[in-house]
Coordinates of N, CA, C and O and ligand atoms in Angstrom, one line a residue:
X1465 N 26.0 194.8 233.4 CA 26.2 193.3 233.7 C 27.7 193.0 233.4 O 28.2 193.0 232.3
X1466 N 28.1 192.7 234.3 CA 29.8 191.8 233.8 C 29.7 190.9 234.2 O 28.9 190.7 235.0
X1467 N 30.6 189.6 233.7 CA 30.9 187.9 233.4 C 32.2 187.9 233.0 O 32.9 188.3 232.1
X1468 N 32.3 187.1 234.1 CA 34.0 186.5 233.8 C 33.9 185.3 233.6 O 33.1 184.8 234.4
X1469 N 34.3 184.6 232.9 CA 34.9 183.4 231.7 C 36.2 183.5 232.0 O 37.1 184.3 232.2
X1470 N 36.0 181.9 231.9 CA 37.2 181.1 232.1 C 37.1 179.7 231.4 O 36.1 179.0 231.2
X1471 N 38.3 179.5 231.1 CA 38.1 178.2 230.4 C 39.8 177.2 230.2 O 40.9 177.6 230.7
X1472 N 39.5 175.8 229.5 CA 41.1 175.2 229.7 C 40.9 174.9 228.4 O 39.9 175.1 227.7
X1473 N 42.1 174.2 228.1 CA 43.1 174.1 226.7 C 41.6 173.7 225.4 O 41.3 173.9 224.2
X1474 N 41.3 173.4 226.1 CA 40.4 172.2 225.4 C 39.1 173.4 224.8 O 38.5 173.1 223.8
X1475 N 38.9 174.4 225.2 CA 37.9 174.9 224.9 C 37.6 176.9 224.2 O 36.7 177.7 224.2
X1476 N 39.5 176.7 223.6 CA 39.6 178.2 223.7 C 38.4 178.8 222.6 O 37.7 179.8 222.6
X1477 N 38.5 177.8 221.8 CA 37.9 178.3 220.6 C 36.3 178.7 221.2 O 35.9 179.9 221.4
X1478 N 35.7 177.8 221.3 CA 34.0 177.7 222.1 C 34.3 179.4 223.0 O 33.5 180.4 222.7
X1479 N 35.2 179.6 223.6 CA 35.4 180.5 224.8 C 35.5 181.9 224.0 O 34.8 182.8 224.2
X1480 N 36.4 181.9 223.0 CA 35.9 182.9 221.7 C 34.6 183.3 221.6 O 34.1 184.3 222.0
X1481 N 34.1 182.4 221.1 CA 32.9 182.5 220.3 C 31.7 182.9 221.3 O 30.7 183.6 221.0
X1482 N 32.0 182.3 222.6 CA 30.5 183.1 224.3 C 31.2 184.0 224.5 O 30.7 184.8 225.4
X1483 N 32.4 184.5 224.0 CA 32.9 186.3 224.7 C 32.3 186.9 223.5 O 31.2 187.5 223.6
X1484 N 32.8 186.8 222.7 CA 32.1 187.6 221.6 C 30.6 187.9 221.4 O 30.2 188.9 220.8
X1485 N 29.6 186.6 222.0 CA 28.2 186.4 221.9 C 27.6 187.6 223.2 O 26.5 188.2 223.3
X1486 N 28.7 187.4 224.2 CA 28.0 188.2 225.5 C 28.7 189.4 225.0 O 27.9 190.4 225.3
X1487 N 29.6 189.8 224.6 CA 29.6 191.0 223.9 C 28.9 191.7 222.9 O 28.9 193.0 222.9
X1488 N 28.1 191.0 221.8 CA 27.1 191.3 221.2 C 26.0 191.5 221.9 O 25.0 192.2 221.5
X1489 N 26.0 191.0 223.1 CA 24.8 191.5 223.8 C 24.5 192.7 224.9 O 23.5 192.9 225.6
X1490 N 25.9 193.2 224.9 CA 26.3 194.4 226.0 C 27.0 194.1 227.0 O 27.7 195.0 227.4
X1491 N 27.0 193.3 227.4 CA 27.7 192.6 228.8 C 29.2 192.7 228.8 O 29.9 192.4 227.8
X1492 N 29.7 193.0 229.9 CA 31.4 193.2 229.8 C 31.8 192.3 229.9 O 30.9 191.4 230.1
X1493 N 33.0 191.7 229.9 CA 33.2 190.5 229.8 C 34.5 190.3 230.4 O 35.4 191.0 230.0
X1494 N 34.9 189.6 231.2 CA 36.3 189.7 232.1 C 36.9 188.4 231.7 O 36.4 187.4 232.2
X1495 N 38.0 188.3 230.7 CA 38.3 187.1 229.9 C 39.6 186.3 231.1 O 40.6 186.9 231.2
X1496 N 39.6 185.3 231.8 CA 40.2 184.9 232.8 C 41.2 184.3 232.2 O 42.3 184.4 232.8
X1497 N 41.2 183.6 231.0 CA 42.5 182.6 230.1 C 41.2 181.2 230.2 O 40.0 181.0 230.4
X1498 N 42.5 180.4 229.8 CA 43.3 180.3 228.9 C 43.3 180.8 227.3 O 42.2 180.6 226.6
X1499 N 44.2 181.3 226.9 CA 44.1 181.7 225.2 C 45.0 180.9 224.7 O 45.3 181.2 223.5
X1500 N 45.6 179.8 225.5 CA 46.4 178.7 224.9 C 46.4 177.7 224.3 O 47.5 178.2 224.0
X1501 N 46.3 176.9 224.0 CA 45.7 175.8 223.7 C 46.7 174.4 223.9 O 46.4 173.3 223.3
X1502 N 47.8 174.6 224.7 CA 48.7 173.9 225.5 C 48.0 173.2 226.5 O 47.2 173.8 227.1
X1503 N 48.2 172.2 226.8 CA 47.3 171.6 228.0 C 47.6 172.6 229.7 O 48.7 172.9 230.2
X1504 N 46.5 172.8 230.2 CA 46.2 173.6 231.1 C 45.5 172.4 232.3 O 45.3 171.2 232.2
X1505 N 45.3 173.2 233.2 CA 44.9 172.1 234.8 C 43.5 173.1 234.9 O 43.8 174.1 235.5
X1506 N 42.5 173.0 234.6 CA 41.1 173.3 234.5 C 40.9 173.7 235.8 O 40.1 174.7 235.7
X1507 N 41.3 173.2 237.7 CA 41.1 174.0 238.7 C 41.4 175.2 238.6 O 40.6 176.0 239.0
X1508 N 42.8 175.7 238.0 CA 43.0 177.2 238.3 C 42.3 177.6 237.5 O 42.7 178.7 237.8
X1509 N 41.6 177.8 236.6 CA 40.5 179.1 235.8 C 38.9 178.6 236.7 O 37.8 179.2 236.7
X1510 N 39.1 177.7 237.0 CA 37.9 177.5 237.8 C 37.7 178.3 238.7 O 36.7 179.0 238.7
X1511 N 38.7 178.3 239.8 CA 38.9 179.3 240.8 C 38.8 180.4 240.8 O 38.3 181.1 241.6
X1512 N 39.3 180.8 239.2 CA 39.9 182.4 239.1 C 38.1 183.2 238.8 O 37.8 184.3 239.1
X1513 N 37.3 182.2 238.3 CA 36.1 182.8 237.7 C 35.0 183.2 239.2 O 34.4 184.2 239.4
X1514 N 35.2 181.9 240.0 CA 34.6 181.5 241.3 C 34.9 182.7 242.3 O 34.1 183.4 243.0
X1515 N 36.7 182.9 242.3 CA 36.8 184.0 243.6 C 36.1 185.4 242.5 O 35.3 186.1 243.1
X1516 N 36.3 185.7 241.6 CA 35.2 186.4 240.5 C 33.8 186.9 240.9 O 33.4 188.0 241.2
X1517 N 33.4 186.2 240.9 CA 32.0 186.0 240.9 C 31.5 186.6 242.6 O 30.7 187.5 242.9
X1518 N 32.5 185.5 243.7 CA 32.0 185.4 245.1 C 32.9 186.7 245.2 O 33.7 186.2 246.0
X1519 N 33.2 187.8 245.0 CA 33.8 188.6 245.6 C 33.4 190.0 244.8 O 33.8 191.1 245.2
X1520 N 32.4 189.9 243.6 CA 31.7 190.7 243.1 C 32.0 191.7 242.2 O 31.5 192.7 241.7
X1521 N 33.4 191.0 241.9 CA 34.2 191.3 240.8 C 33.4 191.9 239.5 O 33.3 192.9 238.9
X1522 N 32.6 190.3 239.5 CA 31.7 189.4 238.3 C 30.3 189.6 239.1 O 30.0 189.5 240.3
X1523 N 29.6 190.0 238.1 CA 28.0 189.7 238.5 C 27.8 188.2 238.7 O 27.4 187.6 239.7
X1524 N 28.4 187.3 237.1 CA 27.9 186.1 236.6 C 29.6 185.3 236.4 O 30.6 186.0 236.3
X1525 N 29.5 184.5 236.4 CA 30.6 183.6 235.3 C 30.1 182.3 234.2 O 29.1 181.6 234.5
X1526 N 30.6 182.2 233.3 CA 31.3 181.0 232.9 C 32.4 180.6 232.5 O 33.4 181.3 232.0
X1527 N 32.2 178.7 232.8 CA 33.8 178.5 232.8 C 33.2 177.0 231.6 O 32.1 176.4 231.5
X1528 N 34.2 176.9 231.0 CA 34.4 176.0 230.1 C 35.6 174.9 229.8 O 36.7 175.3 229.3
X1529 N 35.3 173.2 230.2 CA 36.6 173.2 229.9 C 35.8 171.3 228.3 O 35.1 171.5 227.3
X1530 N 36.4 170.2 228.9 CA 36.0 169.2 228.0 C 34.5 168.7 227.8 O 33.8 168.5 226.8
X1531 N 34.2 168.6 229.1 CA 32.9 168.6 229.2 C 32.2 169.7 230.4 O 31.0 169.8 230.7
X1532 N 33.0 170.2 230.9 CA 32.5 171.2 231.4 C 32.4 170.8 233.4 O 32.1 171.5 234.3
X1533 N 32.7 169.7 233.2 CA 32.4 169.1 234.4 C 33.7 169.5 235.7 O 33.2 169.7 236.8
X1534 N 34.7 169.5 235.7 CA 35.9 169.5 236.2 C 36.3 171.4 236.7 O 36.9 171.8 237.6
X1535 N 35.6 172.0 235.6 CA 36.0 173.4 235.6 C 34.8 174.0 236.9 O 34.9 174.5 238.0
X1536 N 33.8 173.6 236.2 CA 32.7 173.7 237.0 C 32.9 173.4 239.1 O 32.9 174.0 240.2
X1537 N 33.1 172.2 238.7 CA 33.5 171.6 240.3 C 34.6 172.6 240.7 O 34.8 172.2 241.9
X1538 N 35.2 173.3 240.5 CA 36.6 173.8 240.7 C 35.9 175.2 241.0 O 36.5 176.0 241.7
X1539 N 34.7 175.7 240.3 CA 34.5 176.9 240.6 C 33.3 177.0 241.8 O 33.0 177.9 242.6
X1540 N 32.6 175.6 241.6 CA 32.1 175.4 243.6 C 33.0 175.1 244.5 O 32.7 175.5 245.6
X1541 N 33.8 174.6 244.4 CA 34.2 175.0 245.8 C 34.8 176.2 246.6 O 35.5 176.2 247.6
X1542 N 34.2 177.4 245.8 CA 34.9 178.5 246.0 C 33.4 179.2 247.0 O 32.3 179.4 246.6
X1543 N 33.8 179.5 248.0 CA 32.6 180.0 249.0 C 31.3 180.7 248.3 O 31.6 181.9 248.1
X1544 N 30.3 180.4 248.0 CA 29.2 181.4 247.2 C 28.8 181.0 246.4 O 27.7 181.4 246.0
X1545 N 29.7 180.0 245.7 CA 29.3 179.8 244.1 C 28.1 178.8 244.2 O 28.0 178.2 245.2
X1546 N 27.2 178.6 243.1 CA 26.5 177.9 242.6 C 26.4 177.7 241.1 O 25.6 178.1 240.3
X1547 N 27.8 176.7 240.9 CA 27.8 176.5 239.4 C 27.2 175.0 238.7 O 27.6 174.0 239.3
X1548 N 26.4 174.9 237.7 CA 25.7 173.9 237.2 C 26.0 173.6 235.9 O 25.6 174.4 235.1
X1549 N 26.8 172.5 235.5 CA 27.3 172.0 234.4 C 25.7 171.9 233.3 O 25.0 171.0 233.5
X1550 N 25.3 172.9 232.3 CA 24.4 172.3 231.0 C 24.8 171.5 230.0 O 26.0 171.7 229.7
X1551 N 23.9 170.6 229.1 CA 24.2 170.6 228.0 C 22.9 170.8 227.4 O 22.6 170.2 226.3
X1552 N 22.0 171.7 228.0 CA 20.7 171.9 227.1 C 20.2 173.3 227.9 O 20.5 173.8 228.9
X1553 N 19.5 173.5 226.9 CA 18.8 175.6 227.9 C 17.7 175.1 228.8 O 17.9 175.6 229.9
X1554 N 16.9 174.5 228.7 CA 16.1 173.9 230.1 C 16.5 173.7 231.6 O 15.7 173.8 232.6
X1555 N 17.8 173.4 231.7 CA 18.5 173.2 232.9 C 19.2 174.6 232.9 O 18.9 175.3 233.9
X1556 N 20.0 175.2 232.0 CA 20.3 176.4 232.2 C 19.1 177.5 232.8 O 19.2 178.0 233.9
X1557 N 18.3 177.7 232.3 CA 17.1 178.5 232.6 C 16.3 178.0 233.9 O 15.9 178.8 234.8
X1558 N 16.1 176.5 234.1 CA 15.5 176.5 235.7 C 16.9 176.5 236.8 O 16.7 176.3 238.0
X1559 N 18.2 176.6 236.4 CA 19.0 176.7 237.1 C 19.1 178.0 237.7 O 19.2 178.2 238.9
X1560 N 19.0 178.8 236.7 CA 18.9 180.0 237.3 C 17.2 180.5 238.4 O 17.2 180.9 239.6
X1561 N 16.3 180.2 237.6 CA 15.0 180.2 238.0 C 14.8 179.5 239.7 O 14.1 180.1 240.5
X1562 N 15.2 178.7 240.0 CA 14.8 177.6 241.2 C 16.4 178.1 241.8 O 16.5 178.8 242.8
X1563 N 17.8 177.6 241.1 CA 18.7 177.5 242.4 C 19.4 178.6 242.5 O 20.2 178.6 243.4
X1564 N 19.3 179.6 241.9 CA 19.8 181.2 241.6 C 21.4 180.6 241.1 O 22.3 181.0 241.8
X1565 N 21.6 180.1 240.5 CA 22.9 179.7 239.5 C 23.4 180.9 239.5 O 22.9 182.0 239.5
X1566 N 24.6 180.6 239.5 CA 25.9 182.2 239.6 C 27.2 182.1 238.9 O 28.1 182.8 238.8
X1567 N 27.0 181.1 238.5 CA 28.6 180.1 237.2 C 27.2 179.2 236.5 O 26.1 178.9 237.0
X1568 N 27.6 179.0 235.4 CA 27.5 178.3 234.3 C 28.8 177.5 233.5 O 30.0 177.7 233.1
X1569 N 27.9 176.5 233.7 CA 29.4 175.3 232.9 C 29.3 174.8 231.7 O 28.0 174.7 231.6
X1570 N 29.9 174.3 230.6 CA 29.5 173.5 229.8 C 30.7 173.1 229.3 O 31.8 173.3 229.9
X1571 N 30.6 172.2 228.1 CA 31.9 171.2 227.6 C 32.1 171.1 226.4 O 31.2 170.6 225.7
X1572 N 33.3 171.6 226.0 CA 33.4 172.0 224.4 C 33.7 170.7 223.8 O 33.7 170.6 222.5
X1573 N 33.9 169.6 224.6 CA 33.7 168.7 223.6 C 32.3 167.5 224.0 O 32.2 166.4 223.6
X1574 N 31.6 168.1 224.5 CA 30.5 167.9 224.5 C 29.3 168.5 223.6 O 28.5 167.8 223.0
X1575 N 29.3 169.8 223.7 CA 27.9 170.7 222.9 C 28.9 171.4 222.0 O 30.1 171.5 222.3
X1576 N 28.3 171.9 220.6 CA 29.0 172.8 220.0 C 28.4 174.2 220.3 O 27.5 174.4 221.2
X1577 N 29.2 175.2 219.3 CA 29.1 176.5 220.0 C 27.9 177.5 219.6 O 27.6 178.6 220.0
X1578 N 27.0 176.4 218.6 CA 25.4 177.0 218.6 C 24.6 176.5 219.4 O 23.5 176.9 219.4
X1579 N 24.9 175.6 220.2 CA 24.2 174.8 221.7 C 25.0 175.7 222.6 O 24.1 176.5 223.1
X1580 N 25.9 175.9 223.1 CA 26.7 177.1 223.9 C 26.0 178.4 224.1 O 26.0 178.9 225.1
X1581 N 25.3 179.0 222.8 CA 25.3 180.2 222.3 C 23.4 179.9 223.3 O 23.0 180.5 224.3
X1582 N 22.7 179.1 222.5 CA 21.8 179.0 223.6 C 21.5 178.6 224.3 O 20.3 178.7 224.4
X1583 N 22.1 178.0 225.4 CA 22.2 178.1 226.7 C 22.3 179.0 227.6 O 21.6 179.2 228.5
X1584 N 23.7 179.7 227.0 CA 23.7 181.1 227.5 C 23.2 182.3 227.5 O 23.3 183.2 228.4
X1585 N 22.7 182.3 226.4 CA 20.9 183.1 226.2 C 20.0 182.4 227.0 O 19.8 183.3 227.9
X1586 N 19.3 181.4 227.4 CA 18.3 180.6 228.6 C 18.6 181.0 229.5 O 17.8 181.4 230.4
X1587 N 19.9 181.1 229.7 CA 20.3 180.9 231.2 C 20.6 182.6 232.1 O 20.6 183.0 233.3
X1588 N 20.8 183.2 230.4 CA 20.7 185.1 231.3 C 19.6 185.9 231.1 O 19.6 187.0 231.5
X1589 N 18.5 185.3 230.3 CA 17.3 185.8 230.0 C 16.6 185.2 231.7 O 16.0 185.8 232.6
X1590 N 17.1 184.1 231.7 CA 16.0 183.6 233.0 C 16.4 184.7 234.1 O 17.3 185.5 234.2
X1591 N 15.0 184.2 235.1 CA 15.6 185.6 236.5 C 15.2 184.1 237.7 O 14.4 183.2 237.5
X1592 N 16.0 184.3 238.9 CA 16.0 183.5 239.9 C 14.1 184.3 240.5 O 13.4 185.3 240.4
X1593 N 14.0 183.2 241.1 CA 12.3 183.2 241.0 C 12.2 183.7 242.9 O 11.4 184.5 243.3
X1594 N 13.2 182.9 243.6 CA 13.1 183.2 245.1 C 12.1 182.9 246.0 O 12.6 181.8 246.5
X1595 N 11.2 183.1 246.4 CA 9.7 182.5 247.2 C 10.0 180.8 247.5 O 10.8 180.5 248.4
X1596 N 9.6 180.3 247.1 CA 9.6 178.8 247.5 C 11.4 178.0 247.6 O 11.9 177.2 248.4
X1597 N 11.7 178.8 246.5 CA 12.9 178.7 246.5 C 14.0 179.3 247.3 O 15.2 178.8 247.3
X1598 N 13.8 180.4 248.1 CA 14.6 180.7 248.8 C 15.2 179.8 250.0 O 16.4 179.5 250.0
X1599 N 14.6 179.4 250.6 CA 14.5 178.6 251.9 C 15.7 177.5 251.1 O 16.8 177.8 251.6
X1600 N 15.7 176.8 250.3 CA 16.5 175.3 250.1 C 18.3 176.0 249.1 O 19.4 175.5 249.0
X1601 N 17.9 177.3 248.4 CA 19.1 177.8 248.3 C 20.0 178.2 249.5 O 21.3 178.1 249.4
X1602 N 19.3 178.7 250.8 CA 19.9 179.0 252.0 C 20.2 178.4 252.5 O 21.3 178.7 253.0
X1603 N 19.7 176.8 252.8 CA 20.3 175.5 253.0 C 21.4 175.1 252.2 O 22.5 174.7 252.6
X1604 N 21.2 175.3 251.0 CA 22.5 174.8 250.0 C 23.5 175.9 250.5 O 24.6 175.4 250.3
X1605 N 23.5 176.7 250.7 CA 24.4 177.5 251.2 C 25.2 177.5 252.7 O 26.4 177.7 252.9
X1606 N 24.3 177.2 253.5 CA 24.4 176.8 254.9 C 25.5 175.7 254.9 O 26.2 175.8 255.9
X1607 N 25.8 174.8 254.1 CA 26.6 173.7 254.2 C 27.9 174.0 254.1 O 28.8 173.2 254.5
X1608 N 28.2 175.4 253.6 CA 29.5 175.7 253.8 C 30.1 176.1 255.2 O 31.3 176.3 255.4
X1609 N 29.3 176.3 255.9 CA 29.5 176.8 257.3 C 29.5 175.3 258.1 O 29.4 175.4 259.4
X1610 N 29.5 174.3 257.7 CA 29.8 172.9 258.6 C 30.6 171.9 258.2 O 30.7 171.0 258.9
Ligands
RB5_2450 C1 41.1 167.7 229.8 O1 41.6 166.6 229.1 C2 39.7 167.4 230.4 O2 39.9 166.4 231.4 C3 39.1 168.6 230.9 O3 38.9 169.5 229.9 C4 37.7 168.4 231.5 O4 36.9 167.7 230.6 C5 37.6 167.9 232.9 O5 36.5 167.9 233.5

């Protein structure tokens, strides 16, 4: 399994601490930046995780920036993606389960990094379920073609 991460100024530390956690867990880990803590523009690591992911680089991503919201949007609109901002493992885990989630978002100044830590355990323990659900993911998908 590989995961590329990404993240902006705001959240180097948190972004530490989920590389390190998906590395404790076997998973490679493709570190996209920022490692700065200079103010950064949250679309470009958005992208960089998104074309990542949709080009199969990355199995998975996450991207992290204040609340998670901005990095996230930056890594849908990249053809393929299905990224969903959490602040709790419930939504991580039926994200993946119902909409086959393929980016994960969250917000370092939102959750701290033992709410991070399980999320991102929910969210790669779960498996996309498919059957009922396939049909309305292919629709959500379809929209990019109009
Ligand atoms: C940076 O100040 C902040 O706007 C950014 O990290 C993020 O929260 C945007 O969605």
């Amino acid at each position: 399994m590989k995961i590329a991460i990404s993240n902006d100024h705001t959240a180097v530390e948190m972004k530490k601490a989920i590389k390190a956690h998906l590395m404790d867990r076997g998973i490679q880990v493709t570190d996209m930046g920022t490692d700065s803590p200079e103010s950064c523009d949250y679309p470009i690591y958005g992208e960089k995780v998104g074309r990542a992911v949709a080009s199969g680089e990355a199995d998975l991503g996450i991207v992290i920036c204040g609340t998670g919201v901005g990095i996230s949007m930056a890594a849908n609109k990249v053809k393929g993606i299905r990224a969903c901002v959490c602040s709790e493992p419930c939504t991580a885990r039926l994200s993946r389960m119902h909409n086959d989630s393929n980016v994960l978002g969250f917000g370092a100044r939102i959750i701290g990094i033992e709410m991070a830590k399980m999320i991102t355990d929910a969210w790669l323990d779960a498996e996309y379920e498919g059957g009922r659900h396939q049909r309305r993911v292919d629709q959500l998908m379809e929209i990019e073609n109009r």
